[in-house]
Coordinates of C-alpha atoms and ligand atoms in Angstrom, one line a residue:
M920 CA 20.9 -8.2 -9.9
G921 CA 21.1 -6.9 -6.3
P922 CA 19.0 -4.2 -4.8
A923 CA 22.0 -1.8 -4.4
F924 CA 22.8 -2.0 -8.0
L925 CA 19.2 -1.3 -9.0
F926 CA 19.0 1.6 -6.6
G927 CA 22.1 3.0 -8.1
A928 CA 20.8 2.5 -11.7
R929 CA 17.6 4.3 -10.8
A930 CA 19.6 7.2 -9.3
A931 CA 20.6 8.3 -12.8
I932 CA 17.1 8.5 -14.1
L933 CA 14.8 9.4 -11.3
P934 CA 14.2 12.7 -9.6
P935 CA 15.5 12.9 -6.0
M936 CA 12.1 12.8 -4.4
T937 CA 11.3 9.5 -6.1
L938 CA 14.6 8.0 -4.8
L939 CA 14.0 9.2 -1.4
Y940 CA 10.6 7.7 -1.0
S941 CA 10.2 4.8 -3.4
Q942 CA 11.2 1.4 -2.1
R943 CA 10.1 -0.2 -5.3
D944 CA 13.5 -1.7 -6.1
I945 CA 14.1 -3.2 -2.6
L946 CA 10.7 -4.9 -2.3
P947 CA 10.8 -8.5 -1.2
T948 CA 9.0 -10.8 -3.6
H949 CA 6.8 -12.0 -0.7
A950 CA 5.8 -10.4 2.6
V951 CA 8.1 -11.4 5.4
R952 CA 5.9 -10.0 8.1
P953 CA 2.3 -9.8 7.1
L954 CA 0.0 -7.2 8.7
I955 CA -2.2 -9.0 11.1
D956 CA -4.7 -7.3 13.4
R957 CA -5.8 -8.1 16.9
Y958 CA -8.5 -10.3 15.6
G959 CA -6.2 -12.4 13.4
R960 CA -7.4 -10.8 10.2
Q961 CA -4.6 -10.3 7.6
I962 CA -4.7 -7.0 5.8
S963 CA -3.9 -7.4 2.1
Y964 CA -6.0 -4.8 0.5
L965 CA -5.4 -1.0 0.5
R966 CA -7.9 1.5 -0.7
V967 CA -6.4 4.9 -1.5
S968 CA -8.5 8.0 -1.8
V969 CA -6.5 10.1 -4.2
T970 CA -8.7 13.2 -3.9
D971 CA -11.8 14.2 -1.9
R972 CA -13.0 16.2 -4.9
C973 CA -15.5 15.1 -7.4
D974 CA -17.3 16.4 -10.5
F975 CA -20.6 14.9 -9.2
R976 CA -22.5 15.5 -5.9
C977 CA -24.4 12.2 -5.6
V978 CA -27.2 12.7 -3.1
Y979 CA -26.3 9.8 -0.9
C980 CA -22.6 10.7 -0.8
M981 CA -22.2 14.4 -0.7
S982 CA -24.1 17.5 0.3
E983 CA -24.9 20.1 -2.4
H984 CA -22.4 22.6 -1.2
M985 CA -19.6 20.3 -0.3
E986 CA -16.4 21.9 1.0
F987 CA -13.2 20.3 -0.2
L988 CA -9.9 20.2 1.4
P989 CA -7.1 22.6 0.5
K990 CA -4.9 21.0 -2.1
S991 CA -1.8 21.6 0.0
E992 CA -3.1 19.1 2.5
V993 CA -3.5 16.3 0.0
L994 CA -0.7 13.7 -0.3
S995 CA 1.7 14.0 -3.2
F996 CA 2.1 11.1 -5.6
E997 CA 5.6 10.5 -4.1
E998 CA 4.0 10.2 -0.7
I999 CA 1.2 7.9 -1.9
D1000 CA 3.9 5.8 -3.6
A1001 CA 5.9 5.6 -0.4
I1002 CA 2.9 4.5 1.6
A1003 CA 1.8 2.0 -1.0
S1004 CA 5.3 0.4 -1.2
A1005 CA 5.4 0.1 2.7
F1006 CA 2.1 -1.7 2.5
I1007 CA 3.2 -4.0 -0.4
A1008 CA 6.4 -4.9 1.5
R1009 CA 4.1 -6.1 4.3
G1010 CA 1.9 -8.2 2.1
T1011 CA -0.7 -5.9 0.5
R1012 CA -1.7 -7.6 -2.8
K1013 CA -4.4 -5.3 -4.0
I1014 CA -4.7 -1.6 -4.3
R1015 CA -7.8 0.3 -5.3
L1016 CA -7.7 4.0 -6.2
T1017 CA -10.9 5.8 -5.2
G1018 CA -12.0 9.1 -3.9
G1019 CA -13.8 11.5 -4.5
E1020 CA -13.4 10.9 -8.1
P1021 CA -9.9 9.5 -8.7
L1022 CA -9.9 10.5 -12.4
V1023 CA -10.4 14.2 -11.7
R1024 CA -7.1 14.5 -9.9
R1025 CA -4.6 16.3 -12.1
D1026 CA -2.0 14.0 -13.7
I1027 CA -3.6 11.0 -12.1
M1028 CA -2.1 8.7 -14.8
E1029 CA 1.4 9.5 -13.3
L1030 CA 0.3 7.8 -10.1
V1031 CA -1.4 4.9 -11.9
E1032 CA 1.8 4.3 -13.8
R1033 CA 3.9 4.4 -10.7
L1034 CA 1.7 2.0 -8.8
G1035 CA 1.3 -0.2 -11.9
G1036 CA 5.0 -0.7 -11.7
Y1037 CA 4.4 -2.8 -8.5
I1038 CA 2.2 -5.3 -10.3
G1039 CA 4.1 -8.6 -10.3
S1040 CA 6.5 -7.4 -7.6
G1041 CA 4.3 -8.0 -4.6
L1042 CA 1.2 -6.5 -6.0
D1043 CA -1.4 -8.7 -7.7
E1044 CA -3.9 -6.1 -8.7
L1045 CA -4.2 -2.3 -9.2
T1046 CA -7.8 -1.2 -9.8
L1047 CA -10.1 1.7 -9.3
T1048 CA -13.6 2.8 -8.6
T1049 CA -14.8 5.7 -10.8
N1050 CA -18.0 7.5 -11.7
G1051 CA -16.9 7.0 -15.3
S1052 CA -17.2 10.7 -16.4
Q1053 CA -13.5 10.9 -17.4
L1054 CA -13.1 7.3 -18.6
R1055 CA -13.1 8.1 -22.3
R1056 CA -9.8 10.0 -21.9
H1057 CA -8.1 7.6 -19.5
A1058 CA -9.3 4.1 -20.3
E1059 CA -6.4 3.2 -22.6
G1060 CA -3.8 4.6 -20.2
L1061 CA -5.3 2.6 -17.4
A1062 CA -5.0 -0.6 -19.4
R1063 CA -1.4 0.3 -20.4
A1064 CA -0.5 0.8 -16.8
G1065 CA -1.6 -2.7 -15.9
V1066 CA -5.2 -2.1 -14.7
R1067 CA -7.3 -5.0 -15.7
R1068 CA -10.6 -4.5 -13.9
I1069 CA -12.5 -1.4 -12.8
N1070 CA -15.7 -0.6 -10.9
V1071 CA -17.9 2.0 -12.4
S1072 CA -20.7 3.5 -10.3
L1073 CA -24.0 3.9 -12.0
D1074 CA -27.3 4.0 -10.2
T1075 CA -29.7 4.4 -13.1
L1076 CA -29.9 4.3 -16.9
D1077 CA -32.4 7.1 -17.0
E1078 CA -31.0 10.4 -18.0
G1079 CA -33.2 12.7 -15.9
R1080 CA -32.9 10.4 -12.9
F1081 CA -29.1 10.3 -13.3
R1082 CA -28.9 14.1 -13.3
A1083 CA -31.1 14.2 -10.1
I1084 CA -29.0 11.6 -8.3
T1085 CA -25.6 13.0 -9.3
R1086 CA -27.0 16.6 -9.2
R1087 CA -24.8 17.5 -12.2
G1088 CA -23.6 14.5 -14.1
R1089 CA -24.3 13.7 -17.8
I1090 CA -25.1 10.1 -18.3
A1091 CA -23.9 10.2 -21.9
D1092 CA -20.4 10.9 -20.7
V1093 CA -20.5 7.9 -18.3
L1094 CA -21.9 5.5 -20.9
D1095 CA -19.3 6.7 -23.4
G1096 CA -16.6 6.2 -20.8
I1097 CA -17.9 2.7 -20.2
D1098 CA -17.7 2.0 -23.9
A1099 CA -14.1 3.3 -23.9
A1100 CA -13.1 1.0 -21.0
A1101 CA -14.6 -2.0 -22.7
E1102 CA -12.8 -1.1 -25.9
A1103 CA -9.6 -0.9 -24.0
G1104 CA -10.2 -4.4 -22.7
L1105 CA -10.9 -3.5 -19.1
K1106 CA -13.3 -5.8 -17.2
I1107 CA -16.1 -3.8 -15.8
K1108 CA -18.3 -4.1 -12.8
I1109 CA -21.1 -1.7 -12.2
N1110 CA -21.8 -0.5 -8.7
M1111 CA -25.3 0.6 -8.0
V1112 CA -26.5 2.0 -4.6
A1113 CA -30.0 0.5 -4.3
M1114 CA -32.5 3.1 -2.9
R1115 CA -36.1 2.7 -2.1
G1116 CA -38.3 5.1 -4.1
V1117 CA -35.3 6.3 -6.0
N1118 CA -34.0 3.5 -8.3
D1119 CA -35.5 0.3 -6.9
D1120 CA -37.7 -0.1 -10.0
E1121 CA -34.5 -0.2 -12.1
I1122 CA -32.7 -3.2 -10.6
E1123 CA -34.0 -5.7 -13.2
P1124 CA -33.3 -3.4 -16.2
M1125 CA -29.9 -2.6 -14.9
M1126 CA -29.1 -6.3 -14.5
A1127 CA -30.3 -7.1 -18.0
W1128 CA -28.2 -4.2 -19.4
A1129 CA -25.0 -5.0 -17.4
H1130 CA -25.1 -8.7 -18.0
G1131 CA -26.1 -8.2 -21.6
R1132 CA -22.8 -6.4 -22.0
G1133 CA -20.7 -8.8 -20.0
F1134 CA -20.4 -6.6 -16.9
G1135 CA -21.0 -7.7 -13.4
L1136 CA -23.6 -5.7 -11.3
T1137 CA -23.1 -5.2 -7.6
L1138 CA -25.8 -3.7 -5.5
I1139 CA -24.8 -1.7 -2.4
E1140 CA -26.8 -0.7 0.7
G1141 CA -26.7 3.0 1.5
M1142 CA -24.6 3.8 4.6
P1143 CA -25.0 6.7 7.0
L1144 CA -21.8 8.6 6.3
G1145 CA -21.9 12.3 6.4
E1146 CA -24.7 14.8 6.0
V1147 CA -26.1 14.5 2.5
G1148 CA -29.2 15.3 0.4
I1149 CA -31.3 12.3 0.9
D1150 CA -33.5 10.8 3.7
R1151 CA -31.4 7.8 4.5
V1152 CA -34.1 6.0 6.4
D1153 CA -36.8 6.4 3.8
S1154 CA -34.4 5.4 1.0
Y1155 CA -32.8 2.5 2.8
L1156 CA -33.5 -0.8 1.0
P1157 CA -32.3 -3.9 2.7
L1158 CA -30.7 -6.1 0.0
K1159 CA -32.0 -9.2 1.6
E1160 CA -35.5 -8.0 0.7
L1161 CA -34.4 -7.2 -2.8
R1162 CA -32.8 -10.5 -3.3
Q1163 CA -36.0 -12.2 -2.4
R1164 CA -37.8 -10.1 -4.9
L1165 CA -35.3 -11.1 -7.6
A1166 CA -35.3 -14.7 -6.6
A1167 CA -39.0 -14.9 -7.4
R1168 CA -38.2 -14.0 -11.1
Y1169 CA -34.7 -15.3 -11.6
T1170 CA -32.7 -18.3 -10.7
L1171 CA -30.0 -17.0 -8.4
E1172 CA -27.3 -19.5 -7.8
P1173 CA -25.0 -18.6 -4.9
T1174 CA -21.3 -18.8 -5.9
D1175 CA -18.0 -18.7 -4.0
H1176 CA -16.7 -16.0 -6.4
R1177 CA -14.8 -13.4 -4.5
S1178 CA -13.4 -10.1 -5.8
G1179 CA -11.3 -9.4 -2.7
G1180 CA -13.9 -7.1 -1.3
P1181 CA -17.0 -7.5 0.8
A1182 CA -19.4 -8.5 -2.0
R1183 CA -21.1 -11.9 -2.1
Y1184 CA -22.1 -13.0 -5.5
D1185 CA -24.9 -15.0 -7.2
W1186 CA -24.9 -16.2 -10.7
V1187 CA -28.1 -15.2 -12.5
K1188 CA -29.0 -18.0 -14.8
Q1189 CA -31.4 -16.2 -17.1
T1190 CA -29.1 -13.2 -17.7
N1191 CA -25.8 -15.1 -17.5
G1192 CA -24.0 -12.8 -15.2
L1193 CA -22.8 -12.1 -11.7
L1194 CA -24.9 -10.2 -9.2
G1195 CA -23.1 -8.9 -6.2
F1196 CA -24.5 -7.8 -2.9
I1197 CA -22.7 -5.4 -0.5
T1198 CA -24.7 -5.4 2.7
P1199 CA -22.9 -3.3 5.4
M1200 CA -26.2 -2.5 7.1
S1201 CA -28.2 -5.8 7.0
H1202 CA -25.4 -8.3 7.2
N1203 CA -22.2 -7.3 8.9
F1204 CA -19.2 -8.8 7.0
C1205 CA -16.5 -7.4 9.3
E1206 CA -15.2 -10.8 10.5
S1207 CA -13.5 -11.3 7.1
C1208 CA -12.4 -7.7 6.6
N1209 CA -9.0 -7.5 4.9
R1210 CA -9.0 -3.8 4.1
V1211 CA -7.8 -0.5 5.3
R1212 CA -8.3 3.0 3.8
L1213 CA -5.9 5.8 3.2
T1214 CA -7.5 9.3 2.9
A1215 CA -6.4 11.9 0.4
T1216 CA -4.6 13.6 3.3
G1217 CA -2.8 10.6 4.5
Q1218 CA -4.9 9.4 7.5
L1219 CA -5.1 5.6 7.5
Y1220 CA -8.6 4.5 8.7
M1221 CA -8.9 0.9 9.8
C1222 CA -12.6 0.9 9.2
L1223 CA -15.0 2.9 7.0
G1224 CA -17.4 3.0 9.9
Q1225 CA -15.1 3.9 12.9
D1226 CA -12.8 6.8 13.8
D1227 CA -9.7 4.9 14.6
M1228 CA -6.8 6.1 12.5
V1229 CA -3.1 6.6 12.2
D1230 CA -1.7 9.7 10.5
L1231 CA 0.7 8.4 8.0
R1232 CA 1.3 11.8 6.4
A1233 CA 2.6 13.1 9.8
T1234 CA 4.7 10.0 10.1
L1235 CA 6.2 10.4 6.6
R1236 CA 6.7 14.1 6.8
T1237 CA 8.2 14.1 10.3
D1238 CA 10.2 10.9 10.4
G1239 CA 10.5 9.8 6.7
P1240 CA 9.6 6.6 4.9
A1241 CA 11.6 4.3 7.2
A1242 CA 9.1 5.1 10.0
L1243 CA 6.1 3.9 8.0
D1244 CA 6.7 0.2 8.8
A1245 CA 6.3 0.7 12.5
A1246 CA 3.3 3.0 11.9
L1247 CA 1.6 0.1 10.1
D1248 CA 2.2 -2.1 13.1
R1249 CA 0.6 0.5 15.3
A1250 CA -2.4 0.7 12.9
M1251 CA -3.0 -3.0 13.2
Q1252 CA -3.5 -2.6 17.0
L1253 CA -6.3 -0.1 16.3
K1254 CA -8.3 -2.0 13.7
P1255 CA -11.8 -2.4 15.4
K1256 CA -13.7 -5.6 15.3
G1257 CA -16.3 -4.0 13.1
H1258 CA -18.5 -1.0 12.4
D1259 CA -21.7 -0.4 14.2
F1260 CA -23.9 1.4 11.7
V1261 CA -27.5 1.8 12.9
L1262 CA -30.2 3.3 10.7
D1263 CA -33.7 3.8 12.0
R1264 CA -36.0 6.6 13.0
D1265 CA -34.1 7.1 16.3
H1266 CA -30.8 7.3 14.4
T1267 CA -31.5 9.4 11.3
G1268 CA -28.3 11.3 11.3
P1269 CA -25.0 10.1 10.0
A1270 CA -23.2 7.5 12.0
L1271 CA -20.1 9.4 11.2
S1272 CA -19.7 13.0 10.1
R1273 CA -17.0 11.8 7.6
H1274 CA -18.3 11.5 4.1
M1275 CA -17.6 8.4 2.0
S1276 CA -15.6 10.7 -0.4
V1277 CA -13.2 11.6 2.4
T1278 CA -12.4 8.1 3.6
G1279 CA -12.5 6.7 0.1
G1280 CA -15.4 4.5 -1.0
Ligands
SAM1970 N1 -16.3 8.7 -7.4 C1 -16.1 7.3 -7.5 C2 -17.4 6.6 -7.7 O1 -18.5 7.1 -7.5 O2 -17.3 5.4 -8.1 C3 -15.4 6.7 -6.4 C4 -15.7 7.1 -5.0 S1 -17.3 6.7 -4.4 C5 -17.3 7.4 -2.8 C6 -17.2 4.9 -4.2 C7 -18.5 4.2 -4.1 O3 -19.1 4.5 -2.9 C8 -19.5 4.4 -5.2 O4 -19.9 3.2 -5.8 C9 -20.6 5.1 -4.5 O5 -21.9 4.8 -5.1 C10 -20.5 4.5 -3.1 N2 -21.1 5.4 -2.0 C11 -20.9 6.7 -1.8 N3 -21.5 7.1 -0.6 C12 -22.1 6.0 -0.2 C13 -23.0 5.7 0.9 N4 -23.3 6.7 1.8 N5 -23.5 4.5 1.1 C14 -23.1 3.5 0.2 N6 -22.3 3.6 -0.8 C15 -21.9 4.9 -1.0
SF4_1971 FE1 -18.6 11.7 -6.5 FE2 -18.5 9.0 -6.3 FE3 -19.4 10.5 -4.3 FE4 -20.8 10.3 -6.5 S1 -20.3 8.6 -5.2 S2 -20.4 12.2 -5.3 S3 -19.3 10.2 -8.0 S4 -17.4 10.5 -5.0

């Protein structure tokens, strides 16, 4: 069945906007011209922030009175679909939806279903990172759309502490959401930002809880992104130090397990589970970076910790989807060698004014 026929067949059933933008039916089964940056790194992983909004205000991520972008500036689902398909046509195999909180965007399942349609046609994996608050109502839909694994962010198991960290979240909703995801058959990895004096006494209990339920646990070092509600220097906990602490009590066996992202994993013998470490501060992993990030308003950032970007929304709205391909080539010329986060008493402010929720965590 040729592409032209398929295109014609879809014309009868799809709204005009979809036809205009989606290249779903004309995707090659493999990338002809992979996206390779100036340092020889192939980009095969796109993270998409579907909204900068969130129902939480985690102290390390947002300020208490966060101002969100006007909705009119945010990419439509058609536009996200067009950009995703341009990436897939150039060899992107994994897409992660994030934000902000991806599951608070209205009708988000519509986008998940659209992008899920690319799985097996260039895309290997569609996944998302979520705070879990809305998982109960979406878990089954995610599984139906082809999502197999999700990351759920959870920094504590203590109700009061959870409320203090998120400033407004209810841990019961998140735990219930995690149950729903497990019931729907989704594989779950828990992300925990490790903070000295905030939750560093909970690493072992979290590991026992996560591994006891068959979930992975990945620890993350706090990064200096945006003005927030926490002293980043005081709360910074180098994961190397934490790993040494854990190694005194547990047998940590290094593995070559990779999840397509920056985490490095140990197998913990006693708890029978994977423990991941994401160490942007103490150990720079940029040499193997395979990712770029699309903001909710369509700016493509080549690095979480740098300002280089290409405005794909402008490209799309001015010149149409055919212009995206060349824009991706331009973007590859801009991908920096790495971030240069510094965090000490001389550098207490954010390395970048852009919050994680804007670029997409
Ligand atoms: N709202 C979703 C969530 O919390 O999972 C997705 C977006 S959130 C920005 C993605 C991840 O970034 C979360 O695991 C969060 O803990 C992490 N994060 C946010 N700000 C961070 C920071 N400044 N340093 C390190 N991790 C951060
Ligand atoms: Fe929201 Fe996620 Fe940021 Fe917390 S980490 S404020 S849940 S976007």
